[in-house]
Tab-separated table of C-alpha atoms in Angstrom:
chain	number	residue	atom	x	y	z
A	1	UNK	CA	7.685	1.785	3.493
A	2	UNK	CA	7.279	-1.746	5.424
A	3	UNK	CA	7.053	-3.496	2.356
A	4	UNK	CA	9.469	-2.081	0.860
A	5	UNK	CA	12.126	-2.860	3.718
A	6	UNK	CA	10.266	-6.516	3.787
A	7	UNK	CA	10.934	-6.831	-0.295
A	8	UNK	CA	14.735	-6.034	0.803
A	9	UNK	CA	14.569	-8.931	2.875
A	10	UNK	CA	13.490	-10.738	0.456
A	11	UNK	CA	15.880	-9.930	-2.426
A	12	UNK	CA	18.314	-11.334	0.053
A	13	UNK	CA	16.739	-14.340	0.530
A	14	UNK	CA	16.306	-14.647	-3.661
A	15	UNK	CA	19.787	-16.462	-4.125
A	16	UNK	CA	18.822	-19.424	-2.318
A	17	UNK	CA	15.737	-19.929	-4.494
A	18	UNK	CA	17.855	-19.854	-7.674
A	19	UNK	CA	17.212	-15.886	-8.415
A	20	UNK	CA	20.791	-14.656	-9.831
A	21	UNK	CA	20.458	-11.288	-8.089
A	22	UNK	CA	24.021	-9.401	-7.875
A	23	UNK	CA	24.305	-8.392	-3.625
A	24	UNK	CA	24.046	-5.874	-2.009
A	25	UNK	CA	21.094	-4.156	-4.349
A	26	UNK	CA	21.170	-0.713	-3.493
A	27	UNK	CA	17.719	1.305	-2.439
A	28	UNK	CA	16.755	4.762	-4.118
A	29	UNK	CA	14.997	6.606	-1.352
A	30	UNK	CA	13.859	9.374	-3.355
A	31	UNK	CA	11.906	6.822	-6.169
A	32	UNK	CA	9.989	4.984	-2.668
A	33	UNK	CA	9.040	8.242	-1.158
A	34	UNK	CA	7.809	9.718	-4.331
A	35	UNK	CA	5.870	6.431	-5.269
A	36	UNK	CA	4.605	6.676	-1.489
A	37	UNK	CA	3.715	9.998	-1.992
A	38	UNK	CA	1.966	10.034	-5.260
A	39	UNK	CA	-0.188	7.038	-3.649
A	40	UNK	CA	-1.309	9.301	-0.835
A	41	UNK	CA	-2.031	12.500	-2.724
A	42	UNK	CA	-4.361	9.704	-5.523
A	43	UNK	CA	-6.347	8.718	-1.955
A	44	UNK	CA	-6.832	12.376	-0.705
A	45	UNK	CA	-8.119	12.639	-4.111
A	46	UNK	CA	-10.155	9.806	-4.266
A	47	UNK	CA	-11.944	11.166	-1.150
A	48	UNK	CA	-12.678	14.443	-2.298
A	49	UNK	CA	-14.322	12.609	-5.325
A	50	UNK	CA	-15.954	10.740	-3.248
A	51	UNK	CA	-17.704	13.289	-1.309
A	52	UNK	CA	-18.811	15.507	-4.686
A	53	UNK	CA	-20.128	12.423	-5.752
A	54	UNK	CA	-22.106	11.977	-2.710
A	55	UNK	CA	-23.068	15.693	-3.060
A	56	UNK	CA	-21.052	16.573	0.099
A	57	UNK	CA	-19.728	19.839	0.845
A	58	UNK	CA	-16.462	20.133	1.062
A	59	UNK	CA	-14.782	22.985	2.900
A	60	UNK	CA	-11.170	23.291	3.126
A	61	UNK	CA	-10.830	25.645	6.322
A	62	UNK	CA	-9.180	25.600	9.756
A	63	UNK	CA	-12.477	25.353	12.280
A	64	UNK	CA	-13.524	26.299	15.817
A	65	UNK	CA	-16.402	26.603	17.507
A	66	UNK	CA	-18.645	30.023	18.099
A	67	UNK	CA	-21.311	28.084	19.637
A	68	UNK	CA	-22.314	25.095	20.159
A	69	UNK	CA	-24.354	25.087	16.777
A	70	UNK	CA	-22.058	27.051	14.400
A	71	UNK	CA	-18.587	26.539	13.376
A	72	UNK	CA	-16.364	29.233	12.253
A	73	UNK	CA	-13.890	28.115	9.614
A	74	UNK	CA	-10.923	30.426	8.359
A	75	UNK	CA	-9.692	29.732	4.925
A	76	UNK	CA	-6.004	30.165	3.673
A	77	UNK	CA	-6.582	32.945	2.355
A	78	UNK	CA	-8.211	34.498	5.562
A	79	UNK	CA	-11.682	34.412	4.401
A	80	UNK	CA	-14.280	33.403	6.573
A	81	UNK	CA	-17.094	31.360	6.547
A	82	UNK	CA	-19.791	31.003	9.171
A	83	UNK	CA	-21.854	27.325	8.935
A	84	UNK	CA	-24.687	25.617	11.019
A	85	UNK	CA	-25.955	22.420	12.288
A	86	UNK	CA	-28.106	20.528	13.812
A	87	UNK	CA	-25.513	17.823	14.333
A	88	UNK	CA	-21.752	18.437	14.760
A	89	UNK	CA	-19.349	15.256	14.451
A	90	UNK	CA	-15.098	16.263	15.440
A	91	UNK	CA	-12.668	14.018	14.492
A	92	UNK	CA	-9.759	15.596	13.706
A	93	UNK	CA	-7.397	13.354	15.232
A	94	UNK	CA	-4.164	14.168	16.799
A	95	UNK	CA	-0.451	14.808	16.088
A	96	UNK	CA	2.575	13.984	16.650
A	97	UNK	CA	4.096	15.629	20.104
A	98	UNK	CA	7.488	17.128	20.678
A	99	UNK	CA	9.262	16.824	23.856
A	100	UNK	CA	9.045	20.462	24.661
A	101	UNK	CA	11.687	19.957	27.452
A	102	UNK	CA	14.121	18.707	25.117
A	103	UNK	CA	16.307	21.957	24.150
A	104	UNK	CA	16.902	21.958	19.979
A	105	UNK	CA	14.015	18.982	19.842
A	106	UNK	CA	11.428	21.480	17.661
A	107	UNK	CA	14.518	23.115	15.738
A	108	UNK	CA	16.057	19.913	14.822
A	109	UNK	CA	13.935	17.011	14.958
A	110	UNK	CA	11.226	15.963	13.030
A	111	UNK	CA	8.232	13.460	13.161
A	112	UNK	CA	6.694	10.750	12.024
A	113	UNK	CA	4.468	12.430	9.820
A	114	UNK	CA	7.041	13.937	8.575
A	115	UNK	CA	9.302	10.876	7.868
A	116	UNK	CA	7.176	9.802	4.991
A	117	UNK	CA	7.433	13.095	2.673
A	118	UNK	CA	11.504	13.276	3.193
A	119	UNK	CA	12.682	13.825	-0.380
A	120	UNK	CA	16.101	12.847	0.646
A	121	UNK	CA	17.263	9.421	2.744
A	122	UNK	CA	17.101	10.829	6.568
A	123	UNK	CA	20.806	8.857	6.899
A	124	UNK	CA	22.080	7.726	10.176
A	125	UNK	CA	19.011	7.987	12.621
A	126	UNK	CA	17.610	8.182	16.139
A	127	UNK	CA	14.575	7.216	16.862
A	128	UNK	CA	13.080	8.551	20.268
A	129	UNK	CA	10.452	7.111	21.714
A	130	UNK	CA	9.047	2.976	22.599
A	131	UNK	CA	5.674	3.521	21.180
A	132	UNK	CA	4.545	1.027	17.757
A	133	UNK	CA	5.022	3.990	15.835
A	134	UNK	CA	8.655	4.347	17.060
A	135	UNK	CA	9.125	0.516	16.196
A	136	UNK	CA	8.019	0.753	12.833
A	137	UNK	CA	9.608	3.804	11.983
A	138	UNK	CA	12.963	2.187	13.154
A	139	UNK	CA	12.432	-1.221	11.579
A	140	UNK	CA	11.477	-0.177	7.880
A	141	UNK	CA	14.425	2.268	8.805
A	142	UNK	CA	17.193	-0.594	9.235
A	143	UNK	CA	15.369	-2.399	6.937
A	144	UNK	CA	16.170	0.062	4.038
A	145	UNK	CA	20.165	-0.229	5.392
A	146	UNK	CA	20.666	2.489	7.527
A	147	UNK	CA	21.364	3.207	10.535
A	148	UNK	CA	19.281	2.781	13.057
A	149	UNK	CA	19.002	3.421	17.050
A	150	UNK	CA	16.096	3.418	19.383
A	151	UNK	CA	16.412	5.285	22.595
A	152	UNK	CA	13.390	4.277	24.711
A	153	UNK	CA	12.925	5.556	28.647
A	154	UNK	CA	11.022	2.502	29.422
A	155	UNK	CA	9.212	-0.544	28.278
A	156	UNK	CA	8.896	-1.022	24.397
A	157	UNK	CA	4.891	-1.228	23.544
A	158	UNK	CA	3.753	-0.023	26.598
A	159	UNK	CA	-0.226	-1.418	27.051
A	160	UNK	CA	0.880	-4.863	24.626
A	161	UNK	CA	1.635	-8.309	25.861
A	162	UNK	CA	4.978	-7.508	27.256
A	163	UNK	CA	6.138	-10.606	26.505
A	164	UNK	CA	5.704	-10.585	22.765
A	165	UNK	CA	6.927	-6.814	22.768
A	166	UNK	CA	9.878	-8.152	24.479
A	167	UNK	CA	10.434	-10.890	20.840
A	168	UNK	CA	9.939	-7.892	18.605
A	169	UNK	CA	12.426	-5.750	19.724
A	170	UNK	CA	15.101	-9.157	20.307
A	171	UNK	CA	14.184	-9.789	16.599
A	172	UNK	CA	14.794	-5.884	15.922
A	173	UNK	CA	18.269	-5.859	18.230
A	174	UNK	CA	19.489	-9.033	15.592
A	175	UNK	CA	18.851	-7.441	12.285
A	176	UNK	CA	20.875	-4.416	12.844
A	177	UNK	CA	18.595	-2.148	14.771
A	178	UNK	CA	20.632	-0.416	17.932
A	179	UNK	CA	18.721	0.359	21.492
A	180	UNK	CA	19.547	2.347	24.308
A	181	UNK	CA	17.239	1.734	26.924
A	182	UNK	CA	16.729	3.815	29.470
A	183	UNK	CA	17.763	6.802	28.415
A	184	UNK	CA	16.271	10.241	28.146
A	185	UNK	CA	17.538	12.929	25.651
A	186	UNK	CA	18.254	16.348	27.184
A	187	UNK	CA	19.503	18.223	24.036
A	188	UNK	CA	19.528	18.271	20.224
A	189	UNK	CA	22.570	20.701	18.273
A	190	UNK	CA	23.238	21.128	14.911
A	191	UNK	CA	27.017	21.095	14.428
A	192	UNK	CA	29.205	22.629	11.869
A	193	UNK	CA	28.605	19.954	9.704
A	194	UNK	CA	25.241	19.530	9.818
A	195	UNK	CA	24.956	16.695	11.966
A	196	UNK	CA	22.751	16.552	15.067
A	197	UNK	CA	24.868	15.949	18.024
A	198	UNK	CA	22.055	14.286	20.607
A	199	UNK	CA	23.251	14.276	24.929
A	200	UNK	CA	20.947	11.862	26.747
A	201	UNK	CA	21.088	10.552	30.481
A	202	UNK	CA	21.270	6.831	31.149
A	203	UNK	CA	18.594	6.657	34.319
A	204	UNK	CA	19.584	3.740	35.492
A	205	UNK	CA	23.544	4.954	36.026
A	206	UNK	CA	23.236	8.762	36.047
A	207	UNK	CA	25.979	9.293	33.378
A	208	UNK	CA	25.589	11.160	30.165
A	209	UNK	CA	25.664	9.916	26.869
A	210	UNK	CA	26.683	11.590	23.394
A	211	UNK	CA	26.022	10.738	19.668
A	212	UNK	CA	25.567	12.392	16.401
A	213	UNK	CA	23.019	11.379	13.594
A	214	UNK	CA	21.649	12.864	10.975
A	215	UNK	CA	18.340	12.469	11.530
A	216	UNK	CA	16.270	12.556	14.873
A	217	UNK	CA	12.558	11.350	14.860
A	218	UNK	CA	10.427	12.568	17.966
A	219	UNK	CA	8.201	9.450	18.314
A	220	UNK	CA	6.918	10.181	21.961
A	221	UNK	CA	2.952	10.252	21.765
A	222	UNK	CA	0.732	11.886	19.996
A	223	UNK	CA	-1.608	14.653	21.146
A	224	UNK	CA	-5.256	15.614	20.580
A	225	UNK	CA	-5.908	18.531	17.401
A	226	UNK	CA	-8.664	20.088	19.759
A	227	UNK	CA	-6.747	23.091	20.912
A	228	UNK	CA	-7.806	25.317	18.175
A	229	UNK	CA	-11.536	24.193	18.294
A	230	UNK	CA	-12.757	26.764	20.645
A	231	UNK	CA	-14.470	23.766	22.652
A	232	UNK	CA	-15.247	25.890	25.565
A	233	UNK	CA	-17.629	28.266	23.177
A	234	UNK	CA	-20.053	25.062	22.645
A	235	UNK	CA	-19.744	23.436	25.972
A	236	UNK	CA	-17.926	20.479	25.316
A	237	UNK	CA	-15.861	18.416	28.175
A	238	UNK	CA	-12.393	17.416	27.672
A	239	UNK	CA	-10.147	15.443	29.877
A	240	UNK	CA	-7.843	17.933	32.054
A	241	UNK	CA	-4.948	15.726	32.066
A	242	UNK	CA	-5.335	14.744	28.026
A	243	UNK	CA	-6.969	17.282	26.563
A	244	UNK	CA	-9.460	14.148	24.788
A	245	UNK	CA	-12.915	14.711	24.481
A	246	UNK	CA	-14.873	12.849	26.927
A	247	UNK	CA	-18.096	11.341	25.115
A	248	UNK	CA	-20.383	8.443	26.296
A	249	UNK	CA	-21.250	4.960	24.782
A	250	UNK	CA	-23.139	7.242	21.806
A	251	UNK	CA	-20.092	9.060	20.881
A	252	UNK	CA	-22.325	12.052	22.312
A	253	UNK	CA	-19.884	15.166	24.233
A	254	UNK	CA	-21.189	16.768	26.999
A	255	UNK	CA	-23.298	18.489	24.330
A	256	UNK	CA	-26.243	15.792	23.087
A	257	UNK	CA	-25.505	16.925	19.579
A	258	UNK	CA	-22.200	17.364	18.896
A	259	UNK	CA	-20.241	13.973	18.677
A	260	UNK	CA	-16.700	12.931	18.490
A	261	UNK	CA	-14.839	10.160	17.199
A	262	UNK	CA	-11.377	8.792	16.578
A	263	UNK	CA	-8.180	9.760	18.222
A	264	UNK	CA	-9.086	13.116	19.444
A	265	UNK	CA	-12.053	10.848	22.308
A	266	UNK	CA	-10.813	10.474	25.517
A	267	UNK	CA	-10.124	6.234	26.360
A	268	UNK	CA	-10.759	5.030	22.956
A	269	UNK	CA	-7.989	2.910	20.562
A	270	UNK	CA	-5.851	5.459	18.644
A	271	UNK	CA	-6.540	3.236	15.622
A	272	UNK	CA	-8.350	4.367	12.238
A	273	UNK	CA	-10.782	1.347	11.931
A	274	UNK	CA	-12.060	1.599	15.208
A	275	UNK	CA	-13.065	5.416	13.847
A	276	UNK	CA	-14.290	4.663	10.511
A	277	UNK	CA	-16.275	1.949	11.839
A	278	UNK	CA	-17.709	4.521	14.824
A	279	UNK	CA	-18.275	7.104	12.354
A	280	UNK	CA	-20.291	4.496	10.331
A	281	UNK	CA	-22.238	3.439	13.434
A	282	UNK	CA	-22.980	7.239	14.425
A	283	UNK	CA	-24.078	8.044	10.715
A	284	UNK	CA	-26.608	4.902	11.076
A	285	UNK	CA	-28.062	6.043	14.323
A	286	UNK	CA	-28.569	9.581	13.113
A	287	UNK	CA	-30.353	8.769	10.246
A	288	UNK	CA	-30.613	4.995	8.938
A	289	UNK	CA	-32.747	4.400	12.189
A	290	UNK	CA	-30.428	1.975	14.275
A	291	UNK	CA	-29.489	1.925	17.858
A	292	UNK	CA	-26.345	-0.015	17.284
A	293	UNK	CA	-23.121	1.282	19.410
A	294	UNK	CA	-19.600	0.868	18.565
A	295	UNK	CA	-18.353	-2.009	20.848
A	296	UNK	CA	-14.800	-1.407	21.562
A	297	UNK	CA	-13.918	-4.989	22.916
A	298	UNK	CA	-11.760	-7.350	21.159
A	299	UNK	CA	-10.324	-4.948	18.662
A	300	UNK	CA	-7.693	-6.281	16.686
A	301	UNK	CA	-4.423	-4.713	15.607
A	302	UNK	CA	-0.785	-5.040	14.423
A	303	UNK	CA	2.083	-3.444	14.713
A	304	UNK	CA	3.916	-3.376	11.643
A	305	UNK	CA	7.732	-4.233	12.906
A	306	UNK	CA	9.828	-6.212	10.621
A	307	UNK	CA	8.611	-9.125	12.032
A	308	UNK	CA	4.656	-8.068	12.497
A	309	UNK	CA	2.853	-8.686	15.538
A	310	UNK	CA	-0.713	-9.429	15.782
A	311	UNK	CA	-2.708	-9.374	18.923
A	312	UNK	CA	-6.505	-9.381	19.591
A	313	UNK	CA	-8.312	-9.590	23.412
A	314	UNK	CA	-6.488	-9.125	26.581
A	315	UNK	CA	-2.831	-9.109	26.968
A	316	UNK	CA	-1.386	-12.236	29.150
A	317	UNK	CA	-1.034	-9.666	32.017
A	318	UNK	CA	-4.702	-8.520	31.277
A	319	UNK	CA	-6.046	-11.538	31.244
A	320	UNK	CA	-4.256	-12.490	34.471
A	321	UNK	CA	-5.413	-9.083	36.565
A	322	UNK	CA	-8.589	-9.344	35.308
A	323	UNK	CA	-9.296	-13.341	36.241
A	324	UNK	CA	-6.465	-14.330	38.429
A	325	UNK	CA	-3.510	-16.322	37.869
A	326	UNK	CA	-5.014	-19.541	38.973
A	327	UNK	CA	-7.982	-19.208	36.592
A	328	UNK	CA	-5.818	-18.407	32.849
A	329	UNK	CA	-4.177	-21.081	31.098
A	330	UNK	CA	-2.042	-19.547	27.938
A	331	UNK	CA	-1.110	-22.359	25.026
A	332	UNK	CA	2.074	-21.260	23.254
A	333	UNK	CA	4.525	-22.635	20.614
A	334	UNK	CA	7.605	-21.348	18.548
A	335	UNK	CA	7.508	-22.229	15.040
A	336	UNK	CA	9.606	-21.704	11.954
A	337	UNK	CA	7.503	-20.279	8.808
A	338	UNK	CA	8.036	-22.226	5.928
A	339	UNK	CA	9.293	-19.335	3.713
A	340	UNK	CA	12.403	-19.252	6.662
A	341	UNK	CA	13.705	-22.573	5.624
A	342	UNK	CA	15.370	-23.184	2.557
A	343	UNK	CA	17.026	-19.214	2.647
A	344	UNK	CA	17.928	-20.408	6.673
A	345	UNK	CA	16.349	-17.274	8.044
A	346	UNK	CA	16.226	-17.061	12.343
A	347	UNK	CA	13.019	-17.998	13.817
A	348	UNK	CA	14.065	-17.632	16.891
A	349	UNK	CA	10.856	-15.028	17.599
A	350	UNK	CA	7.932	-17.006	15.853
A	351	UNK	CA	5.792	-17.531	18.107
A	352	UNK	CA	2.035	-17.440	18.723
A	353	UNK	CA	0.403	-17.722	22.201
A	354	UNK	CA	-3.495	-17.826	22.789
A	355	UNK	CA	-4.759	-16.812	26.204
A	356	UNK	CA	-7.521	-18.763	27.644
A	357	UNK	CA	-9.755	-18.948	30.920
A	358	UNK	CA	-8.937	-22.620	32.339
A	359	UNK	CA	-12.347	-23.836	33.011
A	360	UNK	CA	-13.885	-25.792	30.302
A	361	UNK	CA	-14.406	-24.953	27.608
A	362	UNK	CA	-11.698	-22.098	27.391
A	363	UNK	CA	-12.936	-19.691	26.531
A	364	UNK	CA	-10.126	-17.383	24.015
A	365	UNK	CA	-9.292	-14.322	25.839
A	366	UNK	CA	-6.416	-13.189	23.742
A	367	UNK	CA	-4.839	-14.600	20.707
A	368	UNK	CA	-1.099	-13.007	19.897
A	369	UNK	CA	1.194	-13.713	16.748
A	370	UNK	CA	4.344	-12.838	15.997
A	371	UNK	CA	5.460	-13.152	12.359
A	372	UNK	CA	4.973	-12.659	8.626
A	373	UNK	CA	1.623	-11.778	7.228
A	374	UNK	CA	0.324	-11.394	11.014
A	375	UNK	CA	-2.481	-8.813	10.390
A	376	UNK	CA	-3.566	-11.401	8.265
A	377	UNK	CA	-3.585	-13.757	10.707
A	378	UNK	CA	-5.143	-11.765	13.220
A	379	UNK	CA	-7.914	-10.692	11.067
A	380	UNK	CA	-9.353	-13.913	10.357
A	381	UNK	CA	-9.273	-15.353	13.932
A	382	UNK	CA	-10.393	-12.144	15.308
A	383	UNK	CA	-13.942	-12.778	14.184
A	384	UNK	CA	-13.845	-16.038	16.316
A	385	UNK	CA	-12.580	-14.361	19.223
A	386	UNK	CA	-15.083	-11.564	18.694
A	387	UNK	CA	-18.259	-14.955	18.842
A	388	UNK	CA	-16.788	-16.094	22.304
A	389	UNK	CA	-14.970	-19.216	20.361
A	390	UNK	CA	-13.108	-21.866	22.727
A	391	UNK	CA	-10.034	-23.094	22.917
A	392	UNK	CA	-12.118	-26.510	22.118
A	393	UNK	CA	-13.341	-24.846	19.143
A	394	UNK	CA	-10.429	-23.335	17.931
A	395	UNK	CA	-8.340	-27.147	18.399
A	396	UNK	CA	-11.320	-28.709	16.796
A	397	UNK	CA	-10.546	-26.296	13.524
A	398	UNK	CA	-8.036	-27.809	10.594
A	399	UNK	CA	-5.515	-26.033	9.540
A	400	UNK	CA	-4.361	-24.707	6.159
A	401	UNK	CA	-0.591	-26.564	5.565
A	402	UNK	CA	1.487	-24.928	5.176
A	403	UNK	CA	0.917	-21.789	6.740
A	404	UNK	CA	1.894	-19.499	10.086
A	405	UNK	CA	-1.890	-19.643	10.416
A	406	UNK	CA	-2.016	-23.164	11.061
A	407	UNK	CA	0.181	-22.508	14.295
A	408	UNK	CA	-2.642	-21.528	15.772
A	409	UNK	CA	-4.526	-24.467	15.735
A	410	UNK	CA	-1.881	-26.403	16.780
A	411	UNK	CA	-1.637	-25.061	20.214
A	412	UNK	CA	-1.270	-27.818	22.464
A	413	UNK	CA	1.579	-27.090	24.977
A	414	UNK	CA	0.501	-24.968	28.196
A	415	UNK	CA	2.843	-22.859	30.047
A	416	UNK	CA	1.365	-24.030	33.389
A	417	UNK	CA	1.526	-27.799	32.733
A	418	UNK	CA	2.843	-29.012	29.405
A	419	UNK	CA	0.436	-31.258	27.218
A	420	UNK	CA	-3.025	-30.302	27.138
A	421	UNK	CA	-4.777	-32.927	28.953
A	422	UNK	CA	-8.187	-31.396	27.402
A	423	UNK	CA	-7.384	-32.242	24.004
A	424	UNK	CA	-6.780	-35.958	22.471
A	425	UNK	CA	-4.429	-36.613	19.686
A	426	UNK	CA	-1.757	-34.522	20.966
């Protein structure tokens, strides 16, 4: 649904390249989300062929523990099945949370998992929460033409370099997308019409706010699917405050033989590589004969706004708690992507930044992009990063013209002092 808001953007920009396209070209919801749809059925598919191939079972039940070597699962139909093991591996995840305070939020609202099998447009919508997924939601949102408002309580990206979270919602706020900031819905209704009429509080002045949409999308955290599990039966430890399992550097619970992985672990990135790559590691150690651990430093991610941002290693705020102001030096530029120019597009919000310790040779802390293509981007310096490159290193590299990669390696201004003495040729 991000590239299909991003191919709106681009039909836009088609005139200026010569493309006779008549404007505006409208967008059929209902052919995306069944073309989205049909695409995520073929992959469940594709994994249960996968796993017959592989001469997996496959049990489609709802599971909890009866001890901490059998599993009880309950089928649709209410049939039960008992199974055993030596090893036990959870990772079911989480889901999306409703603000149970909120009166009308379960009857009304809906989620983002829901969002993607609406048959029908969701219309005029309000997005609740600050979180990527709220971001992303509300950009491909705005960038199918409707309309679109974010009402966040606090800061947007909360745990991301708060300085680039601060560009991607300024390039959100420009292309259409509303925000109310610090404001806290109180109550959903459904009126006569069938609109949702949403009250909120503005914290900051005390007053009370109205507005009615047709859509509202709860986008306020997610919460571990280990409720259900009957965790107490085998033993396992979860976090009281979370509800996340609590494992060590092995993945192991509190129970040597019975791992977890993914969302539903206490302290670990609530991002699926990081689980399919844990899940591979675990599988190895089990039975391939390795003792290599998941390392959970310098894991790279995007967040898939209209204008992406890609970040890898410590935020500047990070990197600056962790080290000390006086001991960071952060290279930074703006630039202007050459697929901006000719259609005149704002690049007001390019920009790349690359955190670095100041003593020679600089070593990268944190690299941070905001623009097209940056998981791209990220991906391919994030294997650097991950080596301990320098900022030497990464100067010393030639760039690919022309591309937003190449901004990278044409860092040379410092926020602390200009011109980097360190480098010649500047």
């Amino acid at each position: 649904m991000h590239q299909a808001a991003l191919l709106g953007g681009l039909i836009r920009d088609a005139p200026h390249y010569g493309w006779e396209v008549a404007q505006p070209v409208p967008h059929d919801w209902r052919k995306m989300a069944e073309a989205v749809q049909n695409h995520v059925k073929s992959l469940n598919w594709g994994h249960r062929v996968q796993l017959h191939d592989r001469k997996v079972k496959y049990f489609n039940v709802k599971a909890g523990f009866v001890d901490e070597h059998t599993v009880r699962g309950v089928a649709k139909g209410g049939k039960e099945i008992l199974l055993s093991a030596d090893h036990i591996v959870i990772a079911t995840g989480g889901r999306p949370r409703y603000p149970a305070h909120v009166e009308g939020a379960l009857e009304y609202g809906i989620t983002s998992d829901d969002i993607f099998w609406l048959k029908e447009s969701p219309g005029k919508t309000l997005v609740v929460g600050a979180s990527y997924v709220a971001l992303e939601c509300a950009g491909f949102l705005t960038g199918l033409g409707l309309d679109t408002t974010v009402m966040m309580r606090s800061i947007p990206l909360r745990g991301f370099d708060q300085q680039m979270s601060s560009l991607v919602t300024e390039h959100m706020a420009s292309h259409g997308t509303r925000f109310l900031r610090g404001c806290t819905p109180s109550q959903v209704r459904r009126l006569p019409d069938g609109q949702l009429q949403v009250t909120w509080e503005d914290c900051t002045t005390g007053k009370e706010g109205t507005g009615t949409f047709s859509t509202v999308l709860w986008a306020v955290g997610r919460v571990p699917d280990t409720r259900s599990l009957n965790l107490e039966k085998a033993g396992v430890d979860t976090s009281p405050n979370t509800q996340k399992i609590l494992v060590d550097s092995r993945e192991a619970t509190s129970v040597p033989h019975i791992y977890a992985i993914g969302d539903v672990v206490e302290g670990r990135p609530e991002l699926t590589p990081t689980a399919v790559m844990a899940g591979r590691l675990l599988a190895q150690r089990l039975f391939g004969g390795s003792s290599a651990l998941m390392d959970y430093d310098k894991v790279p991610t995007t967040v898939f706004t209209p204008l992406e941002y890609g970040c890898v290693g410590l935020s500047e705020e990070e990197a600056v708690a962790r080290h000390g102001q006086e001991r960071v030096e952060v290279y930074h530029a703006h630039y202007k992507p050459l697929e901006f120019t000719v259609p005149g597009r704002d690049a007001s919000q390019c920009y790349v930044k690359m955190v670095c310790l100041r003593e020679p040779p600089q070593l990268v802390l944190g690299l941070h992009f905001l623009g097209p293509n940056a998981g791209e981007v990220t991906q391919g310096f994030a294997v650097g990063i991950k080596c301990g490159v320098s900022y030497v290193q990464v100067m010393q590299t030639v760039g690919i013209h022309p591309t937003c990669s190449e901004e990278v390696v044409k860092l040379r201004i410092s926020k602390r002092s200009g011109l980097d003495p360190t480098v010649t040729g500047c």
